[in-house]
Amino acid sequence: MASSPNSPFPCHEHRVSIIGGGKVGSTLAQRVAEKNLADVVLLDVVEGMPQGIALDLLEARGVERHDSQIIGTNDYADTAGSDVVVITAGIPRKPGMSRDELLKINAKIVFEAAKKAIAHSPDALLIVVTNPLDVVTYLAWQASNLSPRRVMGMAGILDSARFQTFIAMELGVSTADVQALVLGGHGDLMVPLPRYSTVGGIPITELMDAATIERLIERTRNGGAEIVELMRTGGAYYAPASSACLMVEAILHNQSRQVPVAAYLQGEYGLEDIFIGVPCRVGCRGVEQVLELNLTDAERSALQKSAESVRQSVQQATALLGNN
Ligand code: TXD
């Protein structure tokens, strides 16, 4: 990334722009900066808010001992030259608001955010976090005109991390020894895969009975709602920000991480022209490979059911956007 002597970013190699400075966006800004991964631009529509958060985070720099620059802005011009753009902008569902209304509003917000951000950073990779995840990731890709491998949705890492946590809690083992895998859309129809979820290499199907596994799967499916119910005034943001940060790091450090992300499918799993959660290798070029697992009939049909619901919502959102 080129930088002029007057640039607010004189030296850092990478720039990450986060669109939406709410709970997830601001926590992600903190994670990216404190891990010294990149300079951060935090953009929101609310005037003063991203500037205030950026200043607050900057004032912690000396204590946290990192060198990342952080600026808050309401102007997309400040995001120019980003290596990665992460979209977390959106509104939560308000009392009395239908799912359709929410879909329409967030679809429009994400579509415009992707268009404006990529216009200023045509070489960036795009990560979408806003809900409904798989649907708005598709719209962001369309708005951005990027090659589909450069666009990804974050959900599978979070859903898998929740499943991993519940498995570790149930067995009383270290989370570090648990690997879990959840595919499919980010919603009620997500597809946790116990056969591919292991503790120290042993599939959980050999460590727990079917009823226990089903209970943990249900809790995973309900993971976001469980937190909303407890907090009452908002949703989860620490684990979502950590999960998005993992993707940012995989890209900036070209780590080739093998993780589930919402990726564009072109025939894999019998699915085409859709973004949905599947295992991928993620590196500096984005989704470098989609891994096709040998799913059982039940697993494959669960993935197809999830894909069908995503596809319907994409059509609905496209129609709603078109009618605007
Ligand atoms: O697994 C996942 N993908 C998710 C998704 C996990 C957690 C949260 N998930 C979704 O992320 C959630 O359902 C929301 O759609 C987004 C962001 O969640 P967050 O908790 O950060 O929401 P906030 O705190 O309401 O922040 C949203 C911000 C807020 O500051 C708005 O002012 C801003 O978005 N916003 C905008 N910014 C820029 N441009 C526009 N148009 C805009 N509209 C709102």
mmCIF file of C-alpha atoms and ligand atoms in Angstrom:
data_model
loop_
_atom_site.group_PDB
_atom_site.id
_atom_site.type_symbol
_atom_site.label_atom_id
_atom_site.label_comp_id
_atom_site.label_asym_id
_atom_site.label_seq_id
_atom_site.Cartn_x
_atom_site.Cartn_y
_atom_site.Cartn_z
ATOM 1 C CA MET A 1 0.000 0.000 0.000
ATOM 2 C CA ALA A 2 1.470 3.354 -1.108
ATOM 3 C CA SER A 3 1.431 6.193 1.395
ATOM 4 C CA SER A 4 2.423 9.831 1.167
ATOM 5 C CA PRO A 5 4.435 11.554 3.912
ATOM 6 C CA ASN A 6 1.252 13.388 4.931
ATOM 7 C CA SER A 7 -0.872 10.281 5.059
ATOM 8 C CA PRO A 8 -2.320 9.448 8.465
ATOM 9 C CA PHE A 9 -0.897 5.960 7.714
ATOM 10 C CA PRO A 10 2.803 6.580 7.089
ATOM 11 C CA CYS A 11 4.313 3.158 7.581
ATOM 12 C CA HIS A 12 1.971 0.282 8.269
ATOM 13 C CA GLU A 13 1.898 -2.258 5.475
ATOM 14 C CA HIS A 14 -1.794 -3.071 5.504
ATOM 15 C CA ARG A 15 -5.049 -1.206 5.781
ATOM 16 C CA VAL A 16 -8.348 -2.716 6.892
ATOM 17 C CA SER A 17 -11.564 -0.726 6.553
ATOM 18 C CA ILE A 18 -14.525 -1.648 8.698
ATOM 19 C CA ILE A 19 -17.886 -0.350 7.512
ATOM 20 C CA GLY A 20 -20.226 -0.063 10.496
ATOM 21 C CA GLY A 21 -18.765 1.080 13.796
ATOM 22 C CA GLY A 22 -21.291 -0.659 16.060
ATOM 23 C CA LYS A 23 -20.559 -3.448 18.513
ATOM 24 C CA VAL A 24 -19.048 -5.922 16.059
ATOM 25 C CA GLY A 25 -17.264 -3.278 13.970
ATOM 26 C CA SER A 26 -15.661 -1.468 16.892
ATOM 27 C CA THR A 27 -14.635 -4.719 18.604
ATOM 28 C CA LEU A 28 -13.114 -5.932 15.353
ATOM 29 C CA ALA A 29 -11.228 -2.622 15.039
ATOM 30 C CA GLN A 30 -9.810 -3.235 18.506
ATOM 31 C CA ARG A 31 -8.778 -6.810 17.701
ATOM 32 C CA VAL A 32 -7.120 -5.897 14.380
ATOM 33 C CA ALA A 33 -5.237 -2.989 15.939
ATOM 34 C CA GLU A 34 -4.155 -4.782 19.106
ATOM 35 C CA LYS A 35 -2.888 -7.747 17.114
ATOM 36 C CA ASN A 36 -0.865 -5.237 15.069
ATOM 37 C CA LEU A 37 -2.347 -6.672 11.886
ATOM 38 C CA ALA A 38 -3.027 -3.426 10.049
ATOM 39 C CA ASP A 39 -4.019 0.208 10.204
ATOM 40 C CA VAL A 40 -7.754 0.502 10.669
ATOM 41 C CA VAL A 41 -10.374 2.826 9.188
ATOM 42 C CA LEU A 42 -13.701 2.650 10.998
ATOM 43 C CA LEU A 43 -16.623 4.124 9.030
ATOM 44 C CA ASP A 44 -20.171 4.717 10.197
ATOM 45 C CA VAL A 45 -23.083 6.919 9.161
ATOM 46 C CA VAL A 46 -23.373 8.353 12.651
ATOM 47 C CA GLU A 47 -21.320 11.537 12.820
ATOM 48 C CA GLY A 48 -18.664 11.648 15.503
ATOM 49 C CA MET A 49 -19.176 8.083 16.697
ATOM 50 C CA PRO A 50 -16.448 6.327 14.667
ATOM 51 C CA GLN A 51 -14.124 9.298 15.286
ATOM 52 C CA GLY A 52 -14.695 8.957 19.036
ATOM 53 C CA ILE A 53 -14.146 5.199 19.039
ATOM 54 C CA ALA A 54 -10.979 5.587 16.968
ATOM 55 C CA LEU A 55 -9.589 8.190 19.365
ATOM 56 C CA ASP A 56 -10.447 6.017 22.366
ATOM 57 C CA LEU A 57 -8.683 3.027 20.769
ATOM 58 C CA LEU A 58 -5.700 5.204 19.839
ATOM 59 C CA GLU A 59 -5.373 6.385 23.419
ATOM 60 C CA ALA A 60 -4.933 2.742 24.478
ATOM 61 C CA ARG A 61 -2.038 2.240 22.049
ATOM 62 C CA GLY A 62 0.711 3.044 24.495
ATOM 63 C CA VAL A 63 -0.771 0.790 27.138
ATOM 64 C CA GLU A 64 -1.499 -2.078 24.755
ATOM 65 C CA ARG A 65 1.785 -1.486 22.945
ATOM 66 C CA HIS A 66 0.790 -1.698 19.316
ATOM 67 C CA ASP A 67 1.599 0.554 16.372
ATOM 68 C CA SER A 68 -1.584 0.432 14.340
ATOM 69 C CA GLN A 69 -3.111 3.704 13.233
ATOM 70 C CA ILE A 70 -6.851 3.979 13.701
ATOM 71 C CA ILE A 71 -9.099 6.604 12.178
ATOM 72 C CA GLY A 72 -12.839 7.059 12.402
ATOM 73 C CA THR A 73 -14.726 8.612 9.522
ATOM 74 C CA ASN A 74 -18.049 9.148 7.767
ATOM 75 C CA ASP A 75 -16.381 9.476 4.355
ATOM 76 C CA TYR A 76 -15.572 6.534 2.068
ATOM 77 C CA ALA A 77 -12.681 8.489 0.545
ATOM 78 C CA ASP A 78 -10.775 7.787 3.794
ATOM 79 C CA THR A 79 -11.038 4.034 3.176
ATOM 80 C CA ALA A 80 -9.132 4.241 -0.133
ATOM 81 C CA GLY A 81 -6.361 1.708 -0.685
ATOM 82 C CA SER A 82 -7.691 -0.900 1.751
ATOM 83 C CA ASP A 83 -6.440 -4.461 1.522
ATOM 84 C CA VAL A 84 -9.526 -5.788 3.259
ATOM 85 C CA VAL A 85 -12.984 -4.264 3.672
ATOM 86 C CA VAL A 86 -15.272 -5.736 6.324
ATOM 87 C CA ILE A 87 -18.966 -4.816 6.260
ATOM 88 C CA THR A 88 -20.731 -4.913 9.629
ATOM 89 C CA ALA A 89 -23.180 -2.070 8.890
ATOM 90 C CA GLY A 90 -26.850 -2.688 9.388
ATOM 91 C CA ILE A 91 -29.758 -2.175 11.688
ATOM 92 C CA PRO A 92 -31.093 -4.658 14.223
ATOM 93 C CA ARG A 93 -34.700 -5.821 14.006
ATOM 94 C CA LYS A 94 -36.917 -3.399 15.922
ATOM 95 C CA PRO A 95 -40.208 -4.227 17.651
ATOM 96 C CA GLY A 96 -42.979 -4.416 15.092
ATOM 97 C CA MET A 97 -40.591 -4.678 12.143
ATOM 98 C CA SER A 98 -41.152 -7.623 9.821
ATOM 99 C CA ARG A 99 -38.305 -9.849 8.601
ATOM 100 C CA ASP A 100 -38.973 -8.539 5.090
ATOM 101 C CA GLU A 101 -38.520 -4.950 6.181
ATOM 102 C CA LEU A 102 -35.269 -5.821 7.947
ATOM 103 C CA LEU A 103 -34.077 -7.757 4.904
ATOM 104 C CA LYS A 104 -34.857 -4.826 2.641
ATOM 105 C CA ILE A 105 -33.100 -2.265 4.846
ATOM 106 C CA ASN A 106 -29.964 -4.319 5.486
ATOM 107 C CA ALA A 107 -29.787 -5.461 1.856
ATOM 108 C CA LYS A 108 -29.767 -1.831 0.755
ATOM 109 C CA ILE A 109 -27.210 -0.792 3.395
ATOM 110 C CA VAL A 110 -24.811 -3.611 2.494
ATOM 111 C CA PHE A 111 -25.275 -3.202 -1.267
ATOM 112 C CA GLU A 112 -24.387 0.481 -1.065
ATOM 113 C CA ALA A 113 -21.554 -0.048 1.406
ATOM 114 C CA ALA A 114 -19.933 -2.680 -0.825
ATOM 115 C CA LYS A 115 -20.310 -0.510 -3.910
ATOM 116 C CA LYS A 116 -18.823 2.596 -2.315
ATOM 117 C CA ALA A 117 -16.032 0.821 -0.426
ATOM 118 C CA ILE A 118 -14.822 -1.216 -3.396
ATOM 119 C CA ALA A 119 -14.979 1.849 -5.663
ATOM 120 C CA HIS A 120 -12.273 3.324 -3.413
ATOM 121 C CA SER A 121 -10.374 0.036 -2.918
ATOM 122 C CA PRO A 122 -10.724 -1.986 -6.116
ATOM 123 C CA ASP A 123 -7.962 -4.408 -5.073
ATOM 124 C CA ALA A 124 -9.479 -5.231 -1.699
ATOM 125 C CA LEU A 125 -10.949 -8.463 -0.453
ATOM 126 C CA LEU A 126 -14.436 -8.172 0.974
ATOM 127 C CA ILE A 127 -15.718 -9.845 4.127
ATOM 128 C CA VAL A 128 -19.400 -9.497 4.991
ATOM 129 C CA VAL A 129 -20.686 -9.868 8.549
ATOM 130 C CA THR A 130 -24.143 -8.221 8.451
ATOM 131 C CA ASN A 131 -27.253 -10.431 8.685
ATOM 132 C CA PRO A 132 -28.940 -12.148 6.980
ATOM 133 C CA LEU A 133 -25.401 -13.217 6.229
ATOM 134 C CA ASP A 134 -25.507 -15.503 3.219
ATOM 135 C CA VAL A 135 -28.090 -13.328 1.483
ATOM 136 C CA VAL A 136 -26.336 -9.995 1.895
ATOM 137 C CA THR A 137 -22.958 -11.545 1.015
ATOM 138 C CA TYR A 138 -24.423 -12.389 -2.399
ATOM 139 C CA LEU A 139 -25.696 -8.821 -2.808
ATOM 140 C CA ALA A 140 -22.366 -7.360 -1.689
ATOM 141 C CA TRP A 141 -20.602 -9.463 -4.302
ATOM 142 C CA GLN A 142 -22.975 -8.195 -6.997
ATOM 143 C CA ALA A 143 -22.512 -4.594 -5.896
ATOM 144 C CA SER A 144 -18.738 -4.908 -5.738
ATOM 145 C CA ASN A 145 -18.113 -6.466 -9.153
ATOM 146 C CA LEU A 146 -15.209 -8.350 -7.593
ATOM 147 C CA SER A 147 -14.282 -11.840 -8.638
ATOM 148 C CA PRO A 148 -16.386 -14.125 -6.410
ATOM 149 C CA ARG A 149 -13.327 -15.686 -4.751
ATOM 150 C CA ARG A 150 -12.512 -12.251 -3.282
ATOM 151 C CA VAL A 151 -15.812 -12.053 -1.418
ATOM 152 C CA MET A 152 -16.605 -14.049 1.734
ATOM 153 C CA GLY A 153 -19.206 -14.099 4.451
ATOM 154 C CA MET A 154 -18.314 -14.679 8.102
ATOM 155 C CA ALA A 155 -20.547 -17.129 9.966
ATOM 156 C CA GLY A 156 -19.146 -20.659 9.784
ATOM 157 C CA ILE A 157 -16.164 -19.825 11.981
ATOM 158 C CA LEU A 158 -18.480 -18.384 14.627
ATOM 159 C CA ASP A 159 -21.008 -21.218 14.443
ATOM 160 C CA SER A 160 -18.177 -23.770 14.605
ATOM 161 C CA ALA A 161 -16.600 -21.912 17.539
ATOM 162 C CA ARG A 162 -19.907 -22.078 19.404
ATOM 163 C CA PHE A 163 -20.248 -25.815 18.714
ATOM 164 C CA GLN A 164 -16.601 -26.246 19.803
ATOM 165 C CA THR A 165 -17.322 -24.383 23.053
ATOM 166 C CA PHE A 166 -20.399 -26.456 23.889
ATOM 167 C CA ILE A 167 -18.550 -29.732 23.156
ATOM 168 C CA ALA A 168 -15.668 -28.695 25.442
ATOM 169 C CA MET A 169 -18.093 -27.617 28.199
ATOM 170 C CA GLU A 170 -20.052 -30.876 27.966
ATOM 171 C CA LEU A 171 -16.977 -33.118 28.157
ATOM 172 C CA GLY A 172 -15.038 -30.917 30.572
ATOM 173 C CA VAL A 173 -12.026 -30.813 28.235
ATOM 174 C CA SER A 174 -9.881 -27.962 27.000
ATOM 175 C CA THR A 175 -11.420 -26.034 24.118
ATOM 176 C CA ALA A 176 -7.969 -26.176 22.542
ATOM 177 C CA ASP A 177 -8.404 -29.909 21.930
ATOM 178 C CA VAL A 178 -11.779 -29.546 20.225
ATOM 179 C CA GLN A 179 -12.264 -29.052 16.495
ATOM 180 C CA ALA A 180 -15.814 -28.534 15.264
ATOM 181 C CA LEU A 181 -17.321 -27.988 11.840
ATOM 182 C CA VAL A 182 -20.591 -26.279 10.951
ATOM 183 C CA LEU A 183 -21.629 -25.756 7.328
ATOM 184 C CA GLY A 184 -24.628 -24.213 5.594
ATOM 185 C CA GLY A 185 -26.406 -20.915 5.943
ATOM 186 C CA HIS A 186 -26.129 -18.817 9.092
ATOM 187 C CA GLY A 187 -29.535 -19.517 10.566
ATOM 188 C CA ASP A 188 -31.891 -22.171 11.861
ATOM 189 C CA LEU A 189 -30.936 -24.455 8.977
ATOM 190 C CA MET A 190 -27.173 -24.448 9.593
ATOM 191 C CA VAL A 191 -25.567 -27.886 9.289
ATOM 192 C CA PRO A 192 -23.333 -28.929 12.216
ATOM 193 C CA LEU A 193 -21.296 -32.023 11.292
ATOM 194 C CA PRO A 194 -20.590 -34.271 14.323
ATOM 195 C CA ARG A 195 -18.685 -36.773 12.135
ATOM 196 C CA TYR A 196 -16.153 -34.044 11.394
ATOM 197 C CA SER A 197 -16.072 -32.651 14.938
ATOM 198 C CA THR A 198 -13.339 -34.123 17.080
ATOM 199 C CA VAL A 199 -11.662 -34.002 20.473
ATOM 200 C CA GLY A 200 -7.944 -34.741 20.222
ATOM 201 C CA GLY A 201 -8.630 -36.358 16.854
ATOM 202 C CA ILE A 202 -11.512 -38.569 18.083
ATOM 203 C CA PRO A 203 -14.915 -37.878 16.463
ATOM 204 C CA ILE A 204 -17.481 -36.757 19.051
ATOM 205 C CA THR A 205 -19.768 -39.537 17.788
ATOM 206 C CA GLU A 206 -17.438 -41.876 19.738
ATOM 207 C CA LEU A 207 -17.463 -39.718 22.870
ATOM 208 C CA MET A 208 -21.132 -38.790 23.367
ATOM 209 C CA ASP A 209 -24.495 -40.383 22.754
ATOM 210 C CA ALA A 210 -26.750 -39.174 19.962
ATOM 211 C CA ALA A 211 -29.144 -37.330 22.296
ATOM 212 C CA THR A 212 -26.315 -35.300 23.839
ATOM 213 C CA ILE A 213 -24.943 -34.398 20.405
ATOM 214 C CA GLU A 214 -28.425 -33.333 19.292
ATOM 215 C CA ARG A 215 -28.746 -31.107 22.369
ATOM 216 C CA LEU A 216 -25.415 -29.392 21.611
ATOM 217 C CA ILE A 217 -26.411 -28.961 17.960
ATOM 218 C CA GLU A 218 -29.661 -27.298 19.020
ATOM 219 C CA ARG A 219 -27.786 -24.954 21.332
ATOM 220 C CA THR A 220 -25.389 -24.113 18.492
ATOM 221 C CA ARG A 221 -28.282 -23.383 16.110
ATOM 222 C CA ASN A 222 -29.759 -21.160 18.772
ATOM 223 C CA GLY A 223 -26.385 -19.630 19.717
ATOM 224 C CA GLY A 224 -27.121 -16.079 18.594
ATOM 225 C CA ALA A 225 -30.653 -16.016 20.035
ATOM 226 C CA GLU A 226 -29.459 -17.360 23.409
ATOM 227 C CA ILE A 227 -27.169 -14.351 23.778
ATOM 228 C CA VAL A 228 -29.805 -11.846 22.595
ATOM 229 C CA GLU A 229 -32.185 -13.257 25.181
ATOM 230 C CA LEU A 230 -29.627 -12.826 27.955
ATOM 231 C CA MET A 231 -28.404 -9.376 26.945
ATOM 232 C CA ARG A 232 -31.789 -7.980 25.890
ATOM 233 C CA THR A 233 -30.255 -4.863 24.350
ATOM 234 C CA GLY A 234 -28.282 -6.369 21.489
ATOM 235 C CA GLY A 235 -26.539 -9.436 20.194
ATOM 236 C CA ALA A 236 -23.197 -11.189 20.385
ATOM 237 C CA TYR A 237 -20.113 -9.286 19.320
ATOM 238 C CA TYR A 238 -16.964 -10.624 21.006
ATOM 239 C CA ALA A 239 -16.951 -14.050 19.325
ATOM 240 C CA PRO A 240 -18.230 -12.602 16.023
ATOM 241 C CA ALA A 241 -15.405 -10.025 16.027
ATOM 242 C CA SER A 242 -12.821 -12.710 16.858
ATOM 243 C CA SER A 243 -14.129 -14.856 14.010
ATOM 244 C CA ALA A 244 -13.972 -11.992 11.496
ATOM 245 C CA CYS A 245 -10.491 -11.130 12.758
ATOM 246 C CA LEU A 246 -9.333 -14.677 12.039
ATOM 247 C CA MET A 247 -10.372 -14.170 8.411
ATOM 248 C CA VAL A 248 -8.615 -10.790 8.219
ATOM 249 C CA GLU A 249 -5.422 -12.331 9.592
ATOM 250 C CA ALA A 250 -5.628 -15.343 7.254
ATOM 251 C CA ILE A 251 -5.785 -12.922 4.312
ATOM 252 C CA LEU A 252 -3.137 -10.410 5.424
ATOM 253 C CA HIS A 253 -0.672 -13.104 6.479
ATOM 254 C CA ASN A 254 -1.588 -15.447 3.628
ATOM 255 C CA GLN A 255 -2.065 -18.246 6.126
ATOM 256 C CA SER A 256 -4.145 -20.619 4.024
ATOM 257 C CA ARG A 257 -6.420 -21.268 7.000
ATOM 258 C CA GLN A 258 -8.862 -24.103 6.483
ATOM 259 C CA VAL A 259 -12.111 -22.759 7.883
ATOM 260 C CA PRO A 260 -15.786 -22.649 6.955
ATOM 261 C CA VAL A 261 -16.790 -19.398 5.262
ATOM 262 C CA ALA A 262 -19.727 -18.351 3.129
ATOM 263 C CA ALA A 263 -18.148 -18.805 -0.307
ATOM 264 C CA TYR A 264 -19.442 -18.635 -3.856
ATOM 265 C CA LEU A 265 -20.252 -22.084 -5.187
ATOM 266 C CA GLN A 266 -20.002 -23.059 -8.827
ATOM 267 C CA GLY A 267 -21.211 -26.628 -8.790
ATOM 268 C CA GLU A 268 -19.584 -27.793 -5.539
ATOM 269 C CA TYR A 269 -22.032 -29.773 -3.385
ATOM 270 C CA GLY A 270 -24.398 -29.684 -6.377
ATOM 271 C CA LEU A 271 -24.981 -25.951 -5.718
ATOM 272 C CA GLU A 272 -24.474 -23.075 -8.087
ATOM 273 C CA ASP A 273 -24.569 -19.277 -7.975
ATOM 274 C CA ILE A 274 -24.980 -19.029 -4.224
ATOM 275 C CA PHE A 275 -22.913 -17.961 -1.190
ATOM 276 C CA ILE A 276 -23.160 -20.492 1.631
ATOM 277 C CA GLY A 277 -20.941 -21.880 4.403
ATOM 278 C CA VAL A 278 -18.506 -24.558 3.218
ATOM 279 C CA PRO A 279 -14.942 -25.494 4.238
ATOM 280 C CA CYS A 280 -12.415 -23.334 2.386
ATOM 281 C CA ARG A 281 -8.740 -22.480 2.332
ATOM 282 C CA VAL A 282 -8.440 -18.755 2.928
ATOM 283 C CA GLY A 283 -5.313 -16.793 2.048
ATOM 284 C CA CYS A 284 -4.173 -13.588 0.397
ATOM 285 C CA ARG A 285 -6.255 -14.185 -2.711
ATOM 286 C CA GLY A 286 -9.393 -14.825 -0.676
ATOM 287 C CA VAL A 287 -11.065 -18.219 -1.046
ATOM 288 C CA GLU A 288 -8.226 -20.175 -2.600
ATOM 289 C CA GLN A 289 -10.039 -23.486 -2.561
ATOM 290 C CA VAL A 290 -13.477 -24.828 -1.693
ATOM 291 C CA LEU A 291 -13.177 -28.272 -0.134
ATOM 292 C CA GLU A 292 -15.849 -30.729 -1.117
ATOM 293 C CA LEU A 293 -16.579 -33.247 1.623
ATOM 294 C CA ASN A 294 -18.036 -36.644 1.047
ATOM 295 C CA LEU A 295 -21.342 -35.922 2.785
ATOM 296 C CA THR A 296 -23.928 -38.539 3.727
ATOM 297 C CA ASP A 297 -27.334 -38.284 2.076
ATOM 298 C CA ALA A 298 -28.784 -36.702 5.222
ATOM 299 C CA GLU A 299 -25.986 -34.119 5.494
ATOM 300 C CA ARG A 300 -26.216 -33.263 1.799
ATOM 301 C CA SER A 301 -29.970 -32.823 1.933
ATOM 302 C CA ALA A 302 -29.652 -30.619 5.055
ATOM 303 C CA LEU A 303 -27.168 -28.434 3.147
ATOM 304 C CA GLN A 304 -29.505 -28.307 0.158
ATOM 305 C CA LYS A 305 -32.434 -27.309 2.360
ATOM 306 C CA SER A 306 -30.362 -24.532 3.894
ATOM 307 C CA ALA A 307 -29.258 -23.408 0.402
ATOM 308 C CA GLU A 308 -32.850 -23.368 -0.805
ATOM 309 C CA SER A 309 -33.836 -20.977 1.968
ATOM 310 C CA VAL A 310 -30.854 -18.706 1.224
ATOM 311 C CA ARG A 311 -31.732 -18.719 -2.470
ATOM 312 C CA GLN A 312 -35.339 -17.723 -1.782
ATOM 313 C CA SER A 313 -34.223 -14.835 0.412
ATOM 314 C CA VAL A 314 -31.739 -13.648 -2.233
ATOM 315 C CA GLN A 315 -34.560 -13.555 -4.793
ATOM 316 C CA GLN A 316 -36.779 -11.741 -2.342
ATOM 317 C CA ALA A 317 -34.057 -9.213 -1.473
ATOM 318 C CA THR A 318 -33.237 -8.633 -5.137
ATOM 319 C CA ALA A 319 -36.912 -7.952 -5.846
ATOM 320 C CA LEU A 320 -37.193 -5.631 -2.836
ATOM 321 C CA LEU A 321 -34.083 -3.721 -3.923
ATOM 322 C CA GLY A 322 -35.389 -3.510 -7.485
ATOM 323 C CA ASN A 323 -38.705 -2.069 -6.295
ATOM 324 C CA ASN A 324 -37.033 0.692 -4.425
HETATM 325 O O1 TXD B 1 -22.140 -14.441 12.355
HETATM 326 C C1 TXD B 1 -22.440 -13.357 11.921
HETATM 327 N N1 TXD B 1 -22.288 -13.081 10.641
HETATM 328 C C2 TXD B 1 -22.991 -12.318 12.811
HETATM 329 C C3 TXD B 1 -23.715 -11.227 12.220
HETATM 330 C C4 TXD B 1 -22.672 -12.285 14.198
HETATM 331 C C5 TXD B 1 -22.991 -11.192 14.952
HETATM 332 C C6 TXD B 1 -23.663 -10.013 14.404
HETATM 333 N N2 TXD B 1 -24.167 -10.223 13.105
HETATM 334 C C7 TXD B 1 -24.737 -9.069 12.373
HETATM 335 O O2 TXD B 1 -23.732 -8.068 12.222
HETATM 336 C C8 TXD B 1 -25.864 -8.355 13.080
HETATM 337 O O3 TXD B 1 -27.081 -9.052 12.902
HETATM 338 C C9 TXD B 1 -25.842 -7.027 12.354
HETATM 339 O O4 TXD B 1 -26.501 -7.157 11.097
HETATM 340 C C10 TXD B 1 -24.355 -6.783 12.089
HETATM 341 C C11 TXD B 1 -23.707 -5.787 13.057
HETATM 342 O O5 TXD B 1 -23.977 -6.156 14.374
HETATM 343 P P1 TXD B 1 -23.683 -5.131 15.568
HETATM 344 O O6 TXD B 1 -24.012 -5.838 16.817
HETATM 345 O O7 TXD B 1 -22.344 -4.519 15.387
HETATM 346 O O8 TXD B 1 -24.805 -4.033 15.268
HETATM 347 P P2 TXD B 1 -24.803 -2.507 15.735
HETATM 348 O O9 TXD B 1 -24.082 -2.352 17.026
HETATM 349 O O10 TXD B 1 -26.221 -2.083 15.616
HETATM 350 O O11 TXD B 1 -23.928 -1.768 14.619
HETATM 351 C C12 TXD B 1 -24.340 -1.557 13.314
HETATM 352 C C13 TXD B 1 -23.744 -0.249 12.886
HETATM 353 C C14 TXD B 1 -24.322 0.970 13.630
HETATM 354 O O12 TXD B 1 -23.278 1.685 14.252
HETATM 355 C C15 TXD B 1 -24.985 1.790 12.531
HETATM 356 O O13 TXD B 1 -24.897 3.195 12.737
HETATM 357 C C16 TXD B 1 -24.181 1.358 11.323
HETATM 358 O O14 TXD B 1 -24.007 -0.036 11.489
HETATM 359 N N3 TXD B 1 -24.832 1.636 10.053
HETATM 360 C C17 TXD B 1 -24.143 2.045 8.976
HETATM 361 N N4 TXD B 1 -22.828 2.248 8.779
HETATM 362 C C18 TXD B 1 -22.440 2.669 7.556
HETATM 363 N N5 TXD B 1 -23.305 2.848 6.534
HETATM 364 C C19 TXD B 1 -24.633 2.645 6.698
HETATM 365 N N6 TXD B 1 -25.486 2.829 5.686
HETATM 366 C C20 TXD B 1 -25.098 2.219 7.961
HETATM 367 N N7 TXD B 1 -26.322 1.932 8.466
HETATM 368 C C21 TXD B 1 -26.151 1.583 9.750
#
